[in-house]
Every structure is written in C-alpha cells, then in structure tokens.
Coordinates of C-alpha atoms in Angstrom, one line a residue:
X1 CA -8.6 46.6 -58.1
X2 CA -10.6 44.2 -55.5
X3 CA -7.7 45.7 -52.8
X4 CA -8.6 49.1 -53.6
X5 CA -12.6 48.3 -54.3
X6 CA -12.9 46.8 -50.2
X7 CA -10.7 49.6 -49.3
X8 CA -12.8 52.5 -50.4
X9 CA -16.4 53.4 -48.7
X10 CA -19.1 52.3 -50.3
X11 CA -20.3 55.7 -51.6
X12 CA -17.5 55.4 -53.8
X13 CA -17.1 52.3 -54.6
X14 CA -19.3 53.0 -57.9
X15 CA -17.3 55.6 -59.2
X16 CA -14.2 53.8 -58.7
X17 CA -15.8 50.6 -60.7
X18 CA -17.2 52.7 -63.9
X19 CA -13.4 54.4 -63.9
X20 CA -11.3 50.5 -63.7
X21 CA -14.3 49.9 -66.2
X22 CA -13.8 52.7 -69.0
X23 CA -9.7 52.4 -69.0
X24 CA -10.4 48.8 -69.0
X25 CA -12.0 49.3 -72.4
X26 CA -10.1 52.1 -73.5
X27 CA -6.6 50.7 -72.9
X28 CA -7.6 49.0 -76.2
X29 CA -8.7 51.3 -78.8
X30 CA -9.6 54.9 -76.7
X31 CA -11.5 56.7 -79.3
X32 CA -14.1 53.7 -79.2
X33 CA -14.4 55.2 -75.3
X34 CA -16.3 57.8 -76.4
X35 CA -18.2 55.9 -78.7
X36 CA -19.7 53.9 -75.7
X37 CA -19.9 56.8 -73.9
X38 CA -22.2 58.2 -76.8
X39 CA -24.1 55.2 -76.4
X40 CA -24.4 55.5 -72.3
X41 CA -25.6 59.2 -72.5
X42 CA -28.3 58.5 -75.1
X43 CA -30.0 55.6 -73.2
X44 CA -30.0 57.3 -70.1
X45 CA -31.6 60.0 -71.6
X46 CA -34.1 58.1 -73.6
X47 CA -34.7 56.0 -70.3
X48 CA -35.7 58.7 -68.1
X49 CA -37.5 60.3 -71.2
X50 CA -39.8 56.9 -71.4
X51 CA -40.2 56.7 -67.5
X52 CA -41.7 60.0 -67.4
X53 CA -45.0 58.9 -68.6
X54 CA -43.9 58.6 -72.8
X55 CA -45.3 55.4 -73.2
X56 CA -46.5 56.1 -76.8
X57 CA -43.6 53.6 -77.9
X58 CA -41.5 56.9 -80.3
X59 CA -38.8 57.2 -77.8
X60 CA -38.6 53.1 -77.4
X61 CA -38.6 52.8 -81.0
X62 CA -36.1 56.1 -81.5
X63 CA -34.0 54.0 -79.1
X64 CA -34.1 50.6 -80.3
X65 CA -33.3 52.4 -83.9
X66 CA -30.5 54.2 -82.6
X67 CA -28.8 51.3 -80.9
X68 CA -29.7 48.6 -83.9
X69 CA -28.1 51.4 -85.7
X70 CA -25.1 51.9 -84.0
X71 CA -24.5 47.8 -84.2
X72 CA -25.3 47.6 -87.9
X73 CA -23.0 50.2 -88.9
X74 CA -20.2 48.9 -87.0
X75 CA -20.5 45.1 -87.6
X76 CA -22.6 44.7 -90.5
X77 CA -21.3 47.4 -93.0
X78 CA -18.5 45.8 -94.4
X79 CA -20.6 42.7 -95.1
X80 CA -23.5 43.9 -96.4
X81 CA -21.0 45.7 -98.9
X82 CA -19.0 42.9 -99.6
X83 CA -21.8 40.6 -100.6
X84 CA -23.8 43.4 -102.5
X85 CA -20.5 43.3 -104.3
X86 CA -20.5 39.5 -104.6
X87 CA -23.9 39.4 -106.2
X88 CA -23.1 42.4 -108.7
X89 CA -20.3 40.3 -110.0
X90 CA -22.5 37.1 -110.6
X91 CA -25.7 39.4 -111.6
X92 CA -24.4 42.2 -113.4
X93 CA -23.4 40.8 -116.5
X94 CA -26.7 39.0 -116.7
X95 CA -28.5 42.3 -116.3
X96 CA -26.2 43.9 -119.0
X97 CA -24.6 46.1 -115.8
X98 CA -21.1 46.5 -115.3
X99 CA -20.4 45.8 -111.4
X100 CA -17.8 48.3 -111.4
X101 CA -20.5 51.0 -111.5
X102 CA -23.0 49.4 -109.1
X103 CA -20.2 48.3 -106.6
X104 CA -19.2 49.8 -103.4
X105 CA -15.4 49.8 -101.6
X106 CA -15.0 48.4 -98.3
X107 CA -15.2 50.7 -95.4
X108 CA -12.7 48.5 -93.3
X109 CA -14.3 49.5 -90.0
X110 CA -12.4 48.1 -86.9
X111 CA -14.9 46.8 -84.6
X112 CA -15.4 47.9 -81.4
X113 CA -15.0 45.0 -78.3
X114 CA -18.4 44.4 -77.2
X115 CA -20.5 46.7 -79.4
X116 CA -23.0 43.4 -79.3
X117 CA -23.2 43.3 -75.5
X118 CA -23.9 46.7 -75.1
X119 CA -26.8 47.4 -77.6
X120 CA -28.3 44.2 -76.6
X121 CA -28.2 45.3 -73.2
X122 CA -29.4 48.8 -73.7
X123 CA -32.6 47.6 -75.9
X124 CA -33.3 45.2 -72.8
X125 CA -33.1 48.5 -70.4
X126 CA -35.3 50.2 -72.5
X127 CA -38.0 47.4 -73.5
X128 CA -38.1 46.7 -69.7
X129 CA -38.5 50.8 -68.7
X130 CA -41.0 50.6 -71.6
X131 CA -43.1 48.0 -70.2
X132 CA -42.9 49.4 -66.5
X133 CA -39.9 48.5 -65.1
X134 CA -38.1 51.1 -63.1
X135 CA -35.6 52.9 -64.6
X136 CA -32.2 53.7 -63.3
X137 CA -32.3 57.4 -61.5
X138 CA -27.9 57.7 -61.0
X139 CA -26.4 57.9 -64.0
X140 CA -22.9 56.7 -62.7
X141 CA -24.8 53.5 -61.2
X142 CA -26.3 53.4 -65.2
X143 CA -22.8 54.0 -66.8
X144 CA -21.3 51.1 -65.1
X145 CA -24.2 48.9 -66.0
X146 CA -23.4 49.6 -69.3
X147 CA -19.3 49.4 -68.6
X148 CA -19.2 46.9 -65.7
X149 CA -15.4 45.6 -67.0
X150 CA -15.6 41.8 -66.1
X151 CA -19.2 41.1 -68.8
X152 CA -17.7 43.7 -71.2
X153 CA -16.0 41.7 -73.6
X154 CA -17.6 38.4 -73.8
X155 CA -20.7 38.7 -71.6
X156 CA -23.1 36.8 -69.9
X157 CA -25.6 39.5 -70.7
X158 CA -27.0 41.2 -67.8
X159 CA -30.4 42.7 -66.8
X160 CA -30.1 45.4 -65.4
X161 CA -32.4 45.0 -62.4
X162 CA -30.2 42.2 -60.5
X163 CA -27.2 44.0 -61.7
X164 CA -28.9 47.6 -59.9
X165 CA -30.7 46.1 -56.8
X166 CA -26.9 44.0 -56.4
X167 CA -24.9 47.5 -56.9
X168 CA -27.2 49.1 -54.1
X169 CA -27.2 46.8 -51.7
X170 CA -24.3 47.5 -49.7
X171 CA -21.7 44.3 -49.9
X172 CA -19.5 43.1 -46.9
X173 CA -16.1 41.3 -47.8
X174 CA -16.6 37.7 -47.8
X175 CA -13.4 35.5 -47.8
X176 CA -15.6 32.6 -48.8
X177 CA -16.9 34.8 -51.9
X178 CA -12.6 35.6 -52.8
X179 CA -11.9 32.3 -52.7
X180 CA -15.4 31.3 -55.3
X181 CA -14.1 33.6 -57.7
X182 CA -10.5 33.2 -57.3
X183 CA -11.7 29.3 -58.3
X184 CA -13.7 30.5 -61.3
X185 CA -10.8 33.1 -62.5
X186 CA -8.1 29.5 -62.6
X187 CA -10.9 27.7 -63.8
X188 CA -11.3 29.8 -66.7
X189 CA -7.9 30.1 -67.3
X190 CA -7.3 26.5 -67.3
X191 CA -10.2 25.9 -69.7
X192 CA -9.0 28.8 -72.3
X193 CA -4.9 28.0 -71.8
X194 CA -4.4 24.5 -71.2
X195 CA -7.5 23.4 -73.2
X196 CA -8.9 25.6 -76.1
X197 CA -5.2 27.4 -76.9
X198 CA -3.8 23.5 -77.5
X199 CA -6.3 22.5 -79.4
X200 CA -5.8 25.6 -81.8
X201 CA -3.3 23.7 -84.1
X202 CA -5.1 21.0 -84.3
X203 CA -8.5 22.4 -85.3
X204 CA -6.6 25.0 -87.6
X205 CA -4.6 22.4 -89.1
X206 CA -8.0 20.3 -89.7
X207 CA -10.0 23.0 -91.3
X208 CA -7.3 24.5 -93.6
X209 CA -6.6 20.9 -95.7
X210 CA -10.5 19.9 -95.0
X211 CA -10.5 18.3 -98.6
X212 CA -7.6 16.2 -98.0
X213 CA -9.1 14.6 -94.6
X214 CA -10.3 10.9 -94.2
X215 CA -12.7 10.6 -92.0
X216 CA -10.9 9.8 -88.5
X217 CA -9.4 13.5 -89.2
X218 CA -12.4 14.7 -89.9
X219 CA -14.0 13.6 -87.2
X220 CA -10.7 14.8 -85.1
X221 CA -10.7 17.9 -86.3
X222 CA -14.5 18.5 -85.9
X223 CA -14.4 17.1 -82.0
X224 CA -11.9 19.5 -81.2
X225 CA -13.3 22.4 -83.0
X226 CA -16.3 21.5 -80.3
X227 CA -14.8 21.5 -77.3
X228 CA -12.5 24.1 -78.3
X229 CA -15.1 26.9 -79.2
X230 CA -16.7 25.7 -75.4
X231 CA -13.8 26.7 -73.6
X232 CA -12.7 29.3 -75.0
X233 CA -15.6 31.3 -74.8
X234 CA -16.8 29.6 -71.3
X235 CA -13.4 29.9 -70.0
X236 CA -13.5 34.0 -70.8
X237 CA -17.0 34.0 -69.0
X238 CA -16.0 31.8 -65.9
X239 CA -12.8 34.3 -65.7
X240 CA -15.3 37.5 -65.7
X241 CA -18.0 35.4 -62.9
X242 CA -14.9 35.3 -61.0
X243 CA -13.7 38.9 -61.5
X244 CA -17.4 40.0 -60.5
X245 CA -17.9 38.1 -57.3
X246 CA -14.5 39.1 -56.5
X247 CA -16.0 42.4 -56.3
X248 CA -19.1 41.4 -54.8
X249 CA -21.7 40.4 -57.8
X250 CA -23.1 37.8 -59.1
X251 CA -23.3 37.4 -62.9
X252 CA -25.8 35.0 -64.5
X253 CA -24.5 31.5 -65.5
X254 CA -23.8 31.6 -68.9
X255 CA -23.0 27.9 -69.6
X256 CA -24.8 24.5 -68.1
X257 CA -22.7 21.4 -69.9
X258 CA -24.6 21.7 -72.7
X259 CA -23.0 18.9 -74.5
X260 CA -24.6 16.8 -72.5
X261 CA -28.2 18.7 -73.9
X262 CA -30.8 15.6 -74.5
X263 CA -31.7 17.4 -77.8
X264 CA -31.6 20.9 -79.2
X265 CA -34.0 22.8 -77.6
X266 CA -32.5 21.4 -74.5
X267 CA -28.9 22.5 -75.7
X268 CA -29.9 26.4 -76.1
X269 CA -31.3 26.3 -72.4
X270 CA -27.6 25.0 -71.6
X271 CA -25.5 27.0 -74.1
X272 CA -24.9 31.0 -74.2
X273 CA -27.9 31.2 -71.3
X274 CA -27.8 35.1 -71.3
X275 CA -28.2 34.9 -75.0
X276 CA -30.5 32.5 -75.7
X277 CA -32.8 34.3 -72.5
X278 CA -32.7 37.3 -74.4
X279 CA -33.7 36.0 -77.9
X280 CA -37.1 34.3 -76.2
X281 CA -37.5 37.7 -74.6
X282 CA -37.4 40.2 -76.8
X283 CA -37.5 38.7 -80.2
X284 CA -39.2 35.4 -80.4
X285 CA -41.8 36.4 -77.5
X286 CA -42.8 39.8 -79.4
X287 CA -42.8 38.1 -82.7
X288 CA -45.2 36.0 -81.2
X289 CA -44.0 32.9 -79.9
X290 CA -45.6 29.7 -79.4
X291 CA -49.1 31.5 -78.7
X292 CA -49.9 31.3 -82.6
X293 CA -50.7 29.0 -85.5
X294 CA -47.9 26.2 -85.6
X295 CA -46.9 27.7 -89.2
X296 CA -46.5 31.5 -87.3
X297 CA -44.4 29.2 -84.5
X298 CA -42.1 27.3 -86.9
X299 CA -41.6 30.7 -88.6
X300 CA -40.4 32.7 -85.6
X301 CA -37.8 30.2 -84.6
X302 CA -36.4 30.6 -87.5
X303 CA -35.9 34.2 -87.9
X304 CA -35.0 33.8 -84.3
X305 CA -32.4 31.8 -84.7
X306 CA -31.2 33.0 -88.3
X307 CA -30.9 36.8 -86.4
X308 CA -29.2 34.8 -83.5
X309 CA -26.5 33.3 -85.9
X310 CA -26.0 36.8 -87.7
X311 CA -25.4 38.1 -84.1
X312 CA -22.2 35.9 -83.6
X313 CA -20.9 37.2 -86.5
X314 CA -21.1 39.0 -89.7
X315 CA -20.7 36.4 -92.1
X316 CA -22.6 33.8 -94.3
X317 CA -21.7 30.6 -92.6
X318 CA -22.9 32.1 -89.4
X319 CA -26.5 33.0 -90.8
X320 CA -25.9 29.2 -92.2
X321 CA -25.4 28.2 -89.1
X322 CA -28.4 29.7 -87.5
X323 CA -30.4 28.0 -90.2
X324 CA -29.1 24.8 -89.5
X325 CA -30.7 25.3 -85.4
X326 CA -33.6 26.9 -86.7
X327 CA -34.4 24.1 -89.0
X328 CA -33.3 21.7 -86.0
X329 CA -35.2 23.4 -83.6
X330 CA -38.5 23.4 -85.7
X331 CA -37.9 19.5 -86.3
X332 CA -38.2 19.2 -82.4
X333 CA -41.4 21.1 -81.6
X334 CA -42.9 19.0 -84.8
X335 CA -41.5 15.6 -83.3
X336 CA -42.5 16.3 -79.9
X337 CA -46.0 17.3 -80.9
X338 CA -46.8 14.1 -83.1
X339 CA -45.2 12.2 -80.3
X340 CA -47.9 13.7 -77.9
X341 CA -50.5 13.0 -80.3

C-alpha cells in the first residue's frame, strides 16, 4: 500500500486510501461496510446541511441523536437487557411480578470494530461545523476521515481539521519519515508481542483463581495486568502512527508514560490523550466545567468520567471503574484547592 500510495499522483492518492481503507474494515465482517457507510453519507449530509447557515442546533442535535443512536444500539443493547433482566430477577418477586413476563432475550449483536471511534469522531465534526468550523466540501476527502485504515480500530481519535488541512497539503516522500514509522510499526509490535501477549497467562492465570492469591500473587498479577493493558493497546496505536506517517500523516500522540503521572489528573493528560481531549471538549466543557459552583464541578467529573468508563466498554465493572477516577479525580481538585488556601 505505501509502494502503490508514492506511486500514484496525488489527485488520486485519496481515492486510493478510502478504498485500502473500506476493504481494510470489510475484510472483517463486510455487511458492517455498509453500516459505516450509512454512517459517512448521513454526516456529510448533515454537515453541509449545518454549514449552510442552520445554526438553529435541530440538525446538530438530529446528528448527535442519530450517531449516539447508532452506538447505543450496537454496544449497549445487550447490556442494558441483560441487567434489566438481572434486576427483574432480584425485584420481581418482591413486587409480586414474575420476571419471566417482564424480561427480555438477548439480541446477541456482534459489534462492529470501531463503532466508538467513528461516532465520537462524527459528533466532533459536527459540534465543530456547528460552532463555525469549516466543513469538509469533498466527500471522498470526508469518507476517508471517517475510514482512514491505520486509527480505525483502536484510534487516537482524530479532528478532523489537522487530519483535512494534512490530506490537502500535497506530501513529498521522505525517507526520514519511512524510516519514523517503520520504528513505531516494530515498536508497537514489540510492545503488543513480546510484552503484553506474554504477560497474558500470567494475568489470566491471576484473575481466574483471584480468591486463592496471597498477596505477592496478587500484587503479581495486578502489575502485570498494568503494564499489560499499556502495551497492548499503546502498541496497536504506535503500529497505526507508524502506518500513517508511512503514508505521510501525522496522528495525535495517544500515550505520554503515564505511569509515571504525578497524580491522577496528571495521568488522564498522559493516558488515552485523544480520549481524554475529547471528554474535556465536548462533555465536561458543555456540561459546564470548572466555570461553576465547586458542587456543579465535582458533579461533571463524575458523569464525565462514569460516561468515559461506560465508553471502554459495556459492562458494570467498567462504569465501576469510571467511578473509581471520578471519585479520584474529585479528591484532587478538593486537595489541591485547600492546599492553595
């Protein structure tokens, strides 16, 4: 693909991207191509629809509805079923129900590789249109903002204008660039295959006979849980920063040694960068922020971070886990304030 992509002329070099991009994804599952596809066409449309002048905030809302949709439906069915469920079992009988009528089967939905990605990055082209930003005119160029193959999967999260003004700017082939990414690609590799898939059995091992641990193994086990879940998912990332600037883009940072964070705020400025960036932007900032009583504060962090752990994944311990930072976050701000007074 980077042969062929410094082969072609630039005018097609586009077109030849958002193809390697949609068999890319479709080599996978297919009929989830068009689902994306659905998903492309309707933010384009509601882009240029909002850029016209509609300002009036119904097409940004339709948008942001359709796409929340699209993700809830996909990721979130199953377990919003399968804990209504739950609670019928525990609750019916004291309501004199019977769960069996009040109780829903599983809709066993497969989900689709980076359905998270892709709406998040589709309310940020739209919340940025919204507010003035302008929006993009080609739809290939939007399609493969939307598709670009090496941030599909496991991000960083782009924004669309440095992905766009990059994508226009006509690139030269820079053997000092090959060579960057061609590092980052064995970098990644190494970090995911020598490091994370080794420390699989062990962590597995760990966490499957947690009650029969002493606390050496528990600490074990926890440890390498920690630096396994960093390189697996930094490893994927470093491997799709190489792929990009193989091709001539840079793609946002995505990880800063955030074990080494001095406390937790400090650690979400370091860890999932693209993420985190996009939580202050268009969640905690429009919920209010930290321009508000310190009550209104404390409370947005923690529906910041509860949505953020719900975000990794559609299950308890994750909206546990997102509980845990919020409530860790909220025990910073307070700290650093008294220590200021």
């Amino acid at each position: 693909m980077v042969l062929a992509f410094w082969l072609l002329p630039h005018r097609f070099r586009s077109i030849s991207l958002l193809v390697a991009s949609l068999f890319f994804y479709m080599n996978w599952l297919p009929i989830y191509g068009f689902l994306i596809a659905a998903l492309t066409v309707t933010n384009y449309l509601l882009g240029q629809a909002i850029s016209r002048g509609n300002r009036s905030g119904f097409y940004l809302t339709v948008g942001n509805t359709f796409n929340l949709a699209i993700l809830s439906y996909y990721k979130y069915a199953d377990f919003a079923i399968e804990s209504w469920n739950k609670a019928t079992l525990t609750f019916g009988p004291l309501l004199q129900l019977q769960p069996q009528a009040i109780s829903f089967p599983l809709q066993h939905i497969l989900l689709p590789l980076g359905i998270s990605f892709f709406v998040f990055e589709f309310i940020h082209y739209l919340t940025d249109v919204y507010k003035g930003s302008k929006p993009i005119a080609n739809f290939v160029n939007f399609s493969l903002f939307a598709s670009f193959f090496p941030s599909q999967i496991a991000g960083p999260i782009k924004r669309y204008q440095d992905f766009i003004r990059q994508l226009d700017c006509p690139r030269v082939f820079s053997a000092e660039a090959l060579e960057r990414g061609l590092r980052l690609i064995l970098q990644g590799l190494f970090k995911k295959v020598a490091i994370a898939d080794n420390l699989a059995p062990i962590v597995s091992a760990g966490f499957s006979n947690a009650s029969t641990l002493g606390g050496l193994e528990a600490w074990v086990a926890a440890c390498a849980f920690a630096v396994q879940i960093y390189c697996d998912f930094s490893g994927y990332t470093d491997m799709g920063r190489g792929s990009a600037i193989m091709l001539g883009f840079d793609l946002p940072d995505n990880f800063n040694w955030p074990y080494i964070a001095k406390n937790l705020p400090d650690f979400w400025k370091r860890w999932h960068i693209s993420l985190s960036s996009w939580l202050r932007d268009y969640l905690y900032i429009p919920l209010g922020g930290s321009k508000c009583s310190v009550s209104r504060r404390h409370s947005n962090l923690m529906i910041t971070m509860l949505l953020g752990g719900l975000w990794h994944g559609a299950s308890w311990h994750y909206v546990v886990w997102g509980a845990f930072h919020g409530i860790g976050l909220v025990f910073c701000h307070s700290y650093d304030a008294l220590v200021k007074r």
